[in-house]
Tab-separated table of C-alpha atoms in Angstrom:
chain	number	residue	atom	x	y	z
A	1	UNK	CA	173.651	247.357	-43.328
A	2	UNK	CA	172.084	249.729	-45.790
A	3	UNK	CA	174.082	250.636	-48.856
A	4	UNK	CA	175.350	254.094	-49.304
A	5	UNK	CA	173.441	254.525	-52.730
A	6	UNK	CA	169.967	254.066	-51.106
A	7	UNK	CA	170.739	256.387	-48.066
A	8	UNK	CA	169.092	259.692	-48.594
A	9	UNK	CA	171.384	261.615	-45.900
A	10	UNK	CA	174.453	260.769	-44.099
A	11	UNK	CA	172.295	261.401	-40.859
A	12	UNK	CA	170.070	258.531	-41.709
A	13	UNK	CA	173.085	256.283	-42.391
A	14	UNK	CA	174.442	257.057	-38.799
A	15	UNK	CA	170.963	256.711	-37.291
A	16	UNK	CA	169.949	253.448	-38.804
A	17	UNK	CA	173.540	251.891	-38.229
A	18	UNK	CA	173.420	252.968	-34.586
A	19	UNK	CA	169.847	251.650	-34.115
A	20	UNK	CA	170.987	248.309	-35.781
A	21	UNK	CA	173.747	248.004	-33.118
A	22	UNK	CA	171.350	249.049	-30.306
A	23	UNK	CA	173.854	251.782	-29.403
A	24	UNK	CA	172.699	254.832	-27.488
A	25	UNK	CA	173.554	258.549	-28.478
A	26	UNK	CA	175.304	258.740	-25.179
A	27	UNK	CA	177.471	255.665	-25.972
A	28	UNK	CA	178.350	256.723	-29.330
A	29	UNK	CA	179.329	260.241	-28.092
A	30	UNK	CA	181.593	258.567	-25.535
A	31	UNK	CA	183.345	256.282	-28.022
A	32	UNK	CA	183.726	258.786	-30.761
A	33	UNK	CA	184.471	261.985	-28.934
A	34	UNK	CA	181.662	263.804	-30.767
A	35	UNK	CA	179.268	265.791	-28.718
A	36	UNK	CA	176.009	264.183	-28.189
A	37	UNK	CA	174.069	267.139	-29.474
A	38	UNK	CA	176.068	267.243	-32.643
A	39	UNK	CA	175.351	263.629	-33.320
A	40	UNK	CA	171.541	264.196	-32.653
A	41	UNK	CA	171.474	267.187	-35.156
A	42	UNK	CA	173.260	265.101	-37.739
A	43	UNK	CA	170.829	262.230	-37.411
A	44	UNK	CA	167.779	264.436	-37.506
A	45	UNK	CA	169.012	266.195	-40.704
A	46	UNK	CA	169.528	269.525	-39.062
A	47	UNK	CA	173.065	269.619	-40.305
A	48	UNK	CA	172.545	269.178	-44.082
A	49	UNK	CA	176.192	268.800	-44.931
A	50	UNK	CA	178.009	267.505	-41.888
A	51	UNK	CA	181.848	267.803	-42.303
A	52	UNK	CA	183.615	264.645	-43.278
A	53	UNK	CA	186.074	264.885	-40.333
A	54	UNK	CA	183.088	265.065	-37.921
A	55	UNK	CA	181.374	261.998	-39.304
A	56	UNK	CA	184.514	259.828	-39.801
A	57	UNK	CA	184.911	259.099	-35.948
A	58	UNK	CA	181.187	258.150	-35.901
A	59	UNK	CA	181.648	255.792	-38.927
A	60	UNK	CA	184.647	254.249	-37.414
A	61	UNK	CA	182.857	253.459	-34.093
A	62	UNK	CA	179.739	252.210	-35.992
A	63	UNK	CA	182.088	250.038	-38.274
A	64	UNK	CA	180.722	251.765	-41.507
A	65	UNK	CA	183.211	250.907	-44.190
A	66	UNK	CA	185.422	253.850	-45.082
A	67	UNK	CA	184.709	253.226	-48.703
A	68	UNK	CA	180.806	253.649	-47.997
A	69	UNK	CA	181.525	257.060	-46.482
A	70	UNK	CA	183.727	258.107	-49.352
A	71	UNK	CA	181.151	256.932	-51.944
A	72	UNK	CA	178.424	258.957	-50.186
A	73	UNK	CA	180.516	262.135	-49.848
A	74	UNK	CA	181.907	262.056	-53.384
A	75	UNK	CA	178.273	262.245	-54.537
A	76	UNK	CA	177.313	265.288	-52.466
A	77	UNK	CA	180.381	267.114	-51.552
A	78	UNK	CA	181.640	270.080	-53.632
A	79	UNK	CA	183.835	272.065	-51.335
A	80	UNK	CA	187.590	271.810	-52.289
A	81	UNK	CA	188.861	271.955	-48.759
A	82	UNK	CA	186.585	269.117	-47.585
A	83	UNK	CA	187.498	266.905	-50.636
A	84	UNK	CA	191.026	267.512	-49.956
A	85	UNK	CA	190.663	266.464	-46.406
A	86	UNK	CA	188.929	263.250	-47.667
A	87	UNK	CA	191.677	262.612	-50.226
A	88	UNK	CA	194.375	262.888	-47.563
A	89	UNK	CA	192.372	260.490	-45.127
A	90	UNK	CA	191.872	258.085	-47.987
A	91	UNK	CA	195.696	257.956	-48.225
A	92	UNK	CA	196.341	257.481	-44.691
A	93	UNK	CA	193.617	254.833	-44.453
A	94	UNK	CA	195.179	252.710	-47.253
A	95	UNK	CA	192.183	252.850	-49.435
A	96	UNK	CA	192.207	251.346	-52.911
A	97	UNK	CA	193.809	253.180	-55.801
A	98	UNK	CA	190.238	253.457	-57.327
A	99	UNK	CA	188.944	255.186	-54.136
A	100	UNK	CA	191.815	257.534	-53.803
A	101	UNK	CA	191.579	258.457	-57.544
A	102	UNK	CA	187.740	258.942	-57.177
A	103	UNK	CA	188.217	261.402	-54.436
A	104	UNK	CA	190.964	263.185	-56.245
A	105	UNK	CA	188.960	263.451	-59.385
A	106	UNK	CA	186.013	264.977	-57.479
A	107	UNK	CA	188.481	267.459	-55.975
A	108	UNK	CA	189.754	268.700	-59.348
A	109	UNK	CA	186.098	269.284	-60.239
A	110	UNK	CA	185.291	271.467	-57.199
A	111	UNK	CA	184.474	275.130	-57.835
A	112	UNK	CA	187.981	276.675	-57.803
A	113	UNK	CA	190.581	277.527	-60.299
A	114	UNK	CA	191.565	274.444	-62.347
A	115	UNK	CA	195.236	275.403	-62.526
A	116	UNK	CA	195.487	275.944	-58.779
A	117	UNK	CA	193.704	272.775	-57.939
A	118	UNK	CA	195.822	270.738	-60.249
A	119	UNK	CA	199.063	272.301	-58.893
A	120	UNK	CA	197.887	271.412	-55.237
A	121	UNK	CA	197.094	267.869	-56.134
A	122	UNK	CA	200.278	267.565	-58.175
A	123	UNK	CA	202.467	268.684	-55.189
A	124	UNK	CA	200.702	266.221	-52.890
A	125	UNK	CA	201.740	263.210	-54.924
A	126	UNK	CA	205.392	263.338	-54.402
A	127	UNK	CA	205.234	262.273	-50.732
A	128	UNK	CA	203.209	259.163	-51.519
A	129	UNK	CA	205.268	255.991	-51.200
A	130	UNK	CA	203.056	253.598	-53.255
A	131	UNK	CA	204.281	254.017	-56.874
A	132	UNK	CA	201.070	252.475	-58.294
A	133	UNK	CA	198.971	255.210	-56.513
A	134	UNK	CA	201.305	257.958	-57.719
A	135	UNK	CA	201.246	256.713	-61.410
A	136	UNK	CA	197.416	256.505	-61.251
A	137	UNK	CA	197.121	260.098	-59.849
A	138	UNK	CA	199.625	261.347	-62.533
A	139	UNK	CA	197.523	259.655	-65.132
A	140	UNK	CA	194.550	261.490	-63.626
A	141	UNK	CA	196.282	264.885	-63.795
A	142	UNK	CA	197.411	264.137	-67.391
A	143	UNK	CA	193.989	263.338	-68.427
A	144	UNK	CA	192.349	266.235	-66.590
A	145	UNK	CA	194.986	268.678	-67.990
A	146	UNK	CA	194.505	267.526	-71.443
A	147	UNK	CA	190.709	268.182	-71.289
A	148	UNK	CA	191.233	271.542	-69.633
A	149	UNK	CA	194.192	272.759	-71.759
A	150	UNK	CA	196.571	272.969	-68.820
A	151	UNK	CA	199.811	272.162	-70.691
A	152	UNK	CA	202.336	272.458	-67.924
A	153	UNK	CA	200.648	269.737	-65.903
A	154	UNK	CA	200.466	267.539	-68.965
A	155	UNK	CA	204.218	267.808	-69.271
A	156	UNK	CA	204.950	267.608	-65.638
A	157	UNK	CA	202.697	264.538	-64.960
A	158	UNK	CA	204.130	262.750	-67.951
A	159	UNK	CA	207.745	263.629	-66.657
A	160	UNK	CA	207.046	262.296	-63.150
A	161	UNK	CA	205.479	259.246	-64.328
A	162	UNK	CA	208.387	258.441	-66.526
A	163	UNK	CA	210.779	258.883	-63.621
A	164	UNK	CA	208.869	256.148	-61.742
A	165	UNK	CA	208.348	253.809	-64.511
A	166	UNK	CA	212.130	253.962	-65.612
A	167	UNK	CA	212.901	251.998	-62.572
A	168	UNK	CA	211.277	248.876	-63.874
A	169	UNK	CA	214.485	247.541	-65.419
A	170	UNK	CA	212.747	244.734	-67.193
A	171	UNK	CA	210.868	247.415	-69.249
A	172	UNK	CA	213.859	249.636	-70.086
A	173	UNK	CA	213.304	249.910	-73.729
A	174	UNK	CA	209.561	250.511	-73.396
A	175	UNK	CA	209.845	253.092	-70.825
A	176	UNK	CA	212.528	254.801	-72.765
A	177	UNK	CA	210.339	255.398	-75.721
A	178	UNK	CA	207.469	256.669	-73.333
A	179	UNK	CA	209.944	259.037	-71.876
A	180	UNK	CA	211.067	260.275	-75.234
A	181	UNK	CA	207.418	261.204	-75.993
A	182	UNK	CA	207.573	263.685	-73.075
A	183	UNK	CA	209.947	265.730	-75.204
A	184	UNK	CA	206.982	266.866	-77.163
A	185	UNK	CA	205.992	268.849	-74.285
A	186	UNK	CA	209.360	269.771	-72.821
A	187	UNK	CA	208.946	273.524	-73.496
A	188	UNK	CA	206.149	273.504	-70.803
A	189	UNK	CA	208.619	272.165	-68.010
A	190	UNK	CA	210.565	274.339	-65.725
A	191	UNK	CA	214.238	274.561	-66.907
A	192	UNK	CA	215.511	272.430	-64.037
A	193	UNK	CA	213.032	269.664	-65.007
A	194	UNK	CA	214.024	270.051	-68.743
A	195	UNK	CA	217.659	269.394	-67.861
A	196	UNK	CA	216.827	266.534	-65.734
A	197	UNK	CA	214.510	264.860	-68.451
A	198	UNK	CA	217.305	265.127	-70.959
A	199	UNK	CA	219.896	263.650	-68.666
A	200	UNK	CA	217.648	260.756	-67.456
A	201	UNK	CA	216.842	259.891	-70.997
A	202	UNK	CA	220.571	260.197	-71.883
A	203	UNK	CA	221.534	257.763	-69.282
A	204	UNK	CA	218.589	255.572	-70.288
A	205	UNK	CA	219.753	255.428	-73.855
A	206	UNK	CA	223.397	254.599	-72.741
A	207	UNK	CA	222.139	251.804	-70.565
A	208	UNK	CA	220.316	250.368	-73.746
A	209	UNK	CA	223.505	250.895	-75.756
A	210	UNK	CA	221.866	253.544	-78.071
A	211	UNK	CA	225.085	255.486	-77.870
A	212	UNK	CA	224.351	257.992	-80.695
A	213	UNK	CA	220.958	258.799	-79.010
A	214	UNK	CA	222.567	259.142	-75.710
A	215	UNK	CA	225.195	261.623	-77.053
A	216	UNK	CA	222.273	263.776	-78.790
A	217	UNK	CA	220.400	263.845	-75.453
A	218	UNK	CA	223.301	264.669	-73.230
A	219	UNK	CA	224.433	267.391	-75.337
A	220	UNK	CA	220.970	268.992	-74.707
A	221	UNK	CA	221.781	269.169	-70.993
A	222	UNK	CA	224.976	271.296	-71.783
A	223	UNK	CA	222.838	274.131	-73.071
A	224	UNK	CA	221.584	274.986	-69.612
A	225	UNK	CA	224.009	277.470	-67.965
A	226	UNK	CA	223.573	276.269	-64.391
A	227	UNK	CA	226.606	274.018	-63.278
A	228	UNK	CA	224.513	271.149	-61.865
A	229	UNK	CA	225.193	267.669	-61.040
A	230	UNK	CA	223.032	266.693	-64.047
A	231	UNK	CA	225.384	268.614	-66.232
A	232	UNK	CA	228.480	267.079	-64.779
A	233	UNK	CA	227.052	263.443	-65.086
A	234	UNK	CA	225.825	264.241	-68.681
A	235	UNK	CA	229.427	265.141	-69.698
A	236	UNK	CA	230.528	261.798	-68.109
A	237	UNK	CA	228.073	260.007	-70.216
A	238	UNK	CA	229.189	261.901	-73.271
A	239	UNK	CA	232.757	260.759	-72.586
A	240	UNK	CA	231.734	257.207	-72.144
A	241	UNK	CA	229.366	256.983	-75.211
A	242	UNK	CA	232.137	258.514	-77.361
A	243	UNK	CA	234.613	255.960	-75.968
A	244	UNK	CA	232.213	253.192	-76.688
A	245	UNK	CA	231.775	254.033	-80.435
A	246	UNK	CA	235.411	254.558	-80.837
A	247	UNK	CA	235.627	258.233	-81.149
A	248	UNK	CA	238.606	258.851	-78.805
A	249	UNK	CA	239.081	262.539	-79.660
A	250	UNK	CA	235.621	263.579	-78.417
A	251	UNK	CA	235.845	261.115	-75.555
A	252	UNK	CA	239.088	262.856	-74.421
A	253	UNK	CA	237.536	266.361	-75.145
A	254	UNK	CA	234.688	265.557	-72.575
A	255	UNK	CA	237.092	263.643	-70.240
A	256	UNK	CA	238.914	267.017	-69.723
A	257	UNK	CA	235.607	268.753	-69.094
A	258	UNK	CA	234.433	266.080	-66.629
A	259	UNK	CA	237.593	266.339	-64.642
A	260	UNK	CA	236.662	269.913	-63.720
A	261	UNK	CA	233.898	268.415	-61.499
A	262	UNK	CA	236.108	266.463	-59.345
A	263	UNK	CA	234.830	267.973	-56.098
A	264	UNK	CA	232.009	265.222	-56.441
A	265	UNK	CA	233.330	261.993	-54.764
A	266	UNK	CA	231.624	259.632	-57.261
A	267	UNK	CA	233.105	261.803	-60.045
A	268	UNK	CA	236.779	261.461	-58.638
A	269	UNK	CA	236.325	257.694	-58.714
A	270	UNK	CA	234.902	257.815	-62.333
A	271	UNK	CA	237.856	259.836	-63.538
A	272	UNK	CA	240.353	257.119	-62.582
A	273	UNK	CA	238.105	254.363	-63.827
A	274	UNK	CA	237.773	255.990	-67.184
A	275	UNK	CA	241.385	256.743	-67.526
A	276	UNK	CA	241.928	253.115	-67.210
A	277	UNK	CA	239.323	252.307	-69.753
A	278	UNK	CA	240.760	254.932	-72.066
A	279	UNK	CA	244.238	253.471	-71.778
A	280	UNK	CA	242.795	249.873	-72.636
A	281	UNK	CA	241.045	251.243	-75.781
A	282	UNK	CA	244.194	252.953	-77.199
A	283	UNK	CA	246.417	249.870	-76.476
A	284	UNK	CA	248.172	250.861	-73.066
A	285	UNK	CA	247.190	247.668	-71.454
A	286	UNK	CA	249.970	247.466	-68.827
A	287	UNK	CA	249.237	250.997	-67.741
A	288	UNK	CA	245.436	250.300	-67.628
A	289	UNK	CA	246.147	247.139	-65.454
A	290	UNK	CA	248.181	249.242	-63.118
A	291	UNK	CA	245.397	252.019	-62.705
A	292	UNK	CA	242.899	249.324	-62.076
A	293	UNK	CA	244.753	247.340	-59.528
A	294	UNK	CA	245.387	250.551	-57.564
A	295	UNK	CA	241.838	251.786	-57.973
A	296	UNK	CA	240.391	248.569	-56.531
A	297	UNK	CA	242.149	249.135	-53.348
A	298	UNK	CA	239.880	252.158	-52.261
A	299	UNK	CA	236.961	252.455	-54.748
A	300	UNK	CA	233.299	251.733	-53.612
A	301	UNK	CA	231.372	248.505	-54.623
A	302	UNK	CA	229.501	249.893	-57.705
A	303	UNK	CA	232.688	251.261	-59.248
A	304	UNK	CA	234.554	247.996	-58.263
A	305	UNK	CA	232.259	245.876	-60.486
A	306	UNK	CA	233.151	247.554	-63.917
A	307	UNK	CA	236.902	247.964	-62.722
A	308	UNK	CA	237.063	244.253	-61.825
A	309	UNK	CA	235.450	243.290	-65.128
A	310	UNK	CA	237.912	245.363	-67.129
A	311	UNK	CA	240.792	243.684	-65.182
A	312	UNK	CA	239.441	240.118	-65.765
A	313	UNK	CA	238.829	240.822	-69.442
A	314	UNK	CA	242.479	242.072	-69.859
A	315	UNK	CA	243.810	238.947	-68.115
A	316	UNK	CA	241.565	236.550	-69.976
A	317	UNK	CA	242.601	237.994	-73.235
A	318	UNK	CA	246.148	237.565	-72.310
A	319	UNK	CA	245.590	234.045	-70.991
A	320	UNK	CA	247.012	235.004	-67.561
A	321	UNK	CA	244.731	232.580	-65.672
A	322	UNK	CA	246.680	232.842	-62.407
A	323	UNK	CA	246.120	236.612	-62.295
A	324	UNK	CA	242.438	235.953	-62.929
A	325	UNK	CA	242.394	233.643	-59.920
A	326	UNK	CA	244.138	236.211	-57.839
A	327	UNK	CA	241.516	238.901	-58.841
A	328	UNK	CA	238.667	236.684	-57.933
A	329	UNK	CA	240.241	235.522	-54.582
A	330	UNK	CA	240.689	239.087	-53.539
A	331	UNK	CA	237.358	240.487	-54.937
A	332	UNK	CA	235.091	241.946	-52.378
A	333	UNK	CA	232.080	242.307	-54.633
A	334	UNK	CA	228.926	241.478	-52.616
A	335	UNK	CA	225.608	241.311	-54.610
A	336	UNK	CA	223.726	242.374	-51.553
A	337	UNK	CA	225.458	245.590	-51.546
A	338	UNK	CA	225.246	246.811	-55.040
A	339	UNK	CA	222.978	249.545	-56.035
A	340	UNK	CA	219.365	248.429	-56.531
A	341	UNK	CA	218.457	251.634	-58.419
A	342	UNK	CA	220.910	251.476	-61.236
A	343	UNK	CA	220.387	249.084	-64.136
A	344	UNK	CA	223.847	249.705	-65.527
A	345	UNK	CA	225.377	248.122	-62.283
A	346	UNK	CA	223.015	245.194	-62.539
A	347	UNK	CA	224.113	244.699	-66.043
A	348	UNK	CA	227.783	245.041	-65.115
A	349	UNK	CA	227.413	242.531	-62.278
A	350	UNK	CA	225.851	240.062	-64.820
A	351	UNK	CA	228.994	240.709	-66.954
A	352	UNK	CA	231.102	239.924	-63.805
A	353	UNK	CA	229.387	236.628	-63.418
A	354	UNK	CA	229.805	235.662	-67.167
A	355	UNK	CA	233.505	236.487	-66.873
A	356	UNK	CA	233.908	234.228	-63.915
A	357	UNK	CA	231.946	231.522	-65.996
A	358	UNK	CA	234.518	232.033	-68.860
A	359	UNK	CA	237.392	231.710	-66.261
A	360	UNK	CA	236.049	228.389	-64.892
A	361	UNK	CA	235.354	227.004	-68.390
A	362	UNK	CA	238.961	227.905	-69.302
A	363	UNK	CA	240.458	225.789	-66.300
A	364	UNK	CA	237.851	222.945	-66.893
A	365	UNK	CA	235.749	223.434	-63.870
A	366	UNK	CA	232.452	223.100	-65.779
A	367	UNK	CA	230.046	222.794	-62.923
A	368	UNK	CA	231.271	226.323	-61.420
A	369	UNK	CA	231.253	227.744	-64.952
A	370	UNK	CA	227.620	226.768	-65.547
A	371	UNK	CA	226.595	227.896	-62.050
A	372	UNK	CA	228.089	231.563	-62.837
A	373	UNK	CA	226.532	231.692	-66.221
A	374	UNK	CA	223.293	230.678	-64.920
A	375	UNK	CA	223.467	233.306	-62.167
A	376	UNK	CA	224.561	235.899	-64.676
A	377	UNK	CA	221.578	235.049	-66.863
A	378	UNK	CA	219.297	235.894	-63.854
A	379	UNK	CA	220.895	239.208	-63.618
A	380	UNK	CA	220.685	239.883	-67.225
A	381	UNK	CA	217.028	239.000	-67.138
A	382	UNK	CA	216.453	241.641	-64.438
A	383	UNK	CA	217.508	244.370	-66.858
A	384	UNK	CA	215.742	242.772	-69.886
A	385	UNK	CA	218.881	241.918	-71.775
A	386	UNK	CA	217.514	239.284	-74.101
A	387	UNK	CA	220.665	238.758	-76.173
A	388	UNK	CA	222.772	237.871	-73.191
A	389	UNK	CA	220.067	235.586	-71.635
A	390	UNK	CA	220.015	233.777	-74.882
A	391	UNK	CA	223.934	233.686	-75.184
A	392	UNK	CA	223.978	232.272	-71.589
A	393	UNK	CA	221.475	229.678	-72.542
A	394	UNK	CA	223.459	228.561	-75.629
A	395	UNK	CA	226.676	228.498	-73.687
A	396	UNK	CA	225.432	226.367	-71.004
A	397	UNK	CA	223.953	223.847	-73.555
A	398	UNK	CA	227.562	223.714	-75.165
A	399	UNK	CA	229.169	223.090	-71.730
A	400	UNK	CA	226.626	220.380	-70.927
A	401	UNK	CA	227.230	218.713	-74.161
A	402	UNK	CA	230.939	218.562	-73.431
A	403	UNK	CA	230.518	217.296	-69.931
A	404	UNK	CA	227.511	215.002	-69.400
A	405	UNK	CA	228.082	215.206	-65.616
A	406	UNK	CA	226.311	218.678	-65.799
A	407	UNK	CA	222.686	218.146	-64.663
A	408	UNK	CA	220.320	218.520	-67.485
A	409	UNK	CA	217.995	220.217	-65.152
A	410	UNK	CA	220.505	223.121	-65.077
A	411	UNK	CA	219.848	223.482	-68.880
A	412	UNK	CA	216.110	223.410	-68.317
A	413	UNK	CA	216.321	225.976	-65.608
A	414	UNK	CA	218.044	228.412	-67.970
A	415	UNK	CA	215.374	227.726	-70.638
A	416	UNK	CA	212.756	228.634	-67.875
A	417	UNK	CA	214.552	231.948	-67.305
A	418	UNK	CA	214.579	232.862	-70.913
A	419	UNK	CA	210.919	231.867	-71.405
A	420	UNK	CA	209.911	233.794	-68.271
A	421	UNK	CA	211.687	236.917	-69.766
A	422	UNK	CA	209.948	236.554	-73.030
A	423	UNK	CA	206.554	236.162	-71.343
A	424	UNK	CA	207.348	239.340	-69.377
A	425	UNK	CA	208.203	241.036	-72.542
A	426	UNK	CA	204.815	240.195	-74.364
A	427	UNK	CA	202.682	241.514	-71.364
């Protein structure tokens, strides 16, 4: 088959391919649904720029690769509506990222208002499911907007790309810093997106245990007057972050504000959970235990994980191993049901497994202890928690040294987990 680069017209491509297949005009018309006269005029060059949607059925019947058709049209087409049609078809055809980006780039270069074209392309990206394609198109928009001085779409493209990339839990620290870079352009974002960015970065910082940065970012959300879910959640993060750094006065201050949003179901659960945590911090351990036991009867699985962890910690600190056994026996935490979009929950589930490992170690069941620690290390590695992966590795070695019945292969496996994590970090 002739390559697109040496075909002078699309008509020649259609004609030569049809002839090579010994297919008549009549047969091609029947198979493609395109009128015989139209095909003839295209082949004879009477239609100088045949529409892409007219030629596509012909190319499909003639088995002309979609990429060949795209390459040809990208070279000669300048009409934005036709290029937009090609772009949408490339998406539905499952074309490569390079092909889709090539058509999108030509679309941006067509003879229309740059701002309007960029806006239309930007709006189209949200419905794309493939995140690699989305990120590539956002990069295209960012680069194009920089070269044309379209500041709002530099900001919005970077913002949307950050929201995608932050879901890669193994790169939490890297994507946090790339997200902070968007703050240089935040004045060009709509107010709603400004609030969202501050909140998402605030949560991100909290998950990384950058509590002071989390506080600074979440306070920025509060300057927006609108009573939004982002604002409510930001207040919850402020309460938690202040609690974690030991500032109980500020934590209580934001706890009171947070309770004003109790119409949200998840906030109602968080209020009870954090009241228990607060009681633990100020030494009201028995009251905390009572709240946690009651809470675990009705809460959802994501809330059950940190609540169970707190309860296990309290019992282990008190040496109440029978109570720990009871909690683990009645525990309904199922890893297949936990939120896959929340690194905080993944990390807390890893803590849950580590606490189980500590319990089994305390009662002398070394094999179960190692098994839980190893599974916990796997979950820590999912969120890039290097310190806890390393701690699990060291703990398993210590257990194995005390009980030679533990298979040395288990120790090697945990080393592999750590090595793989380090390799991913260096990429």
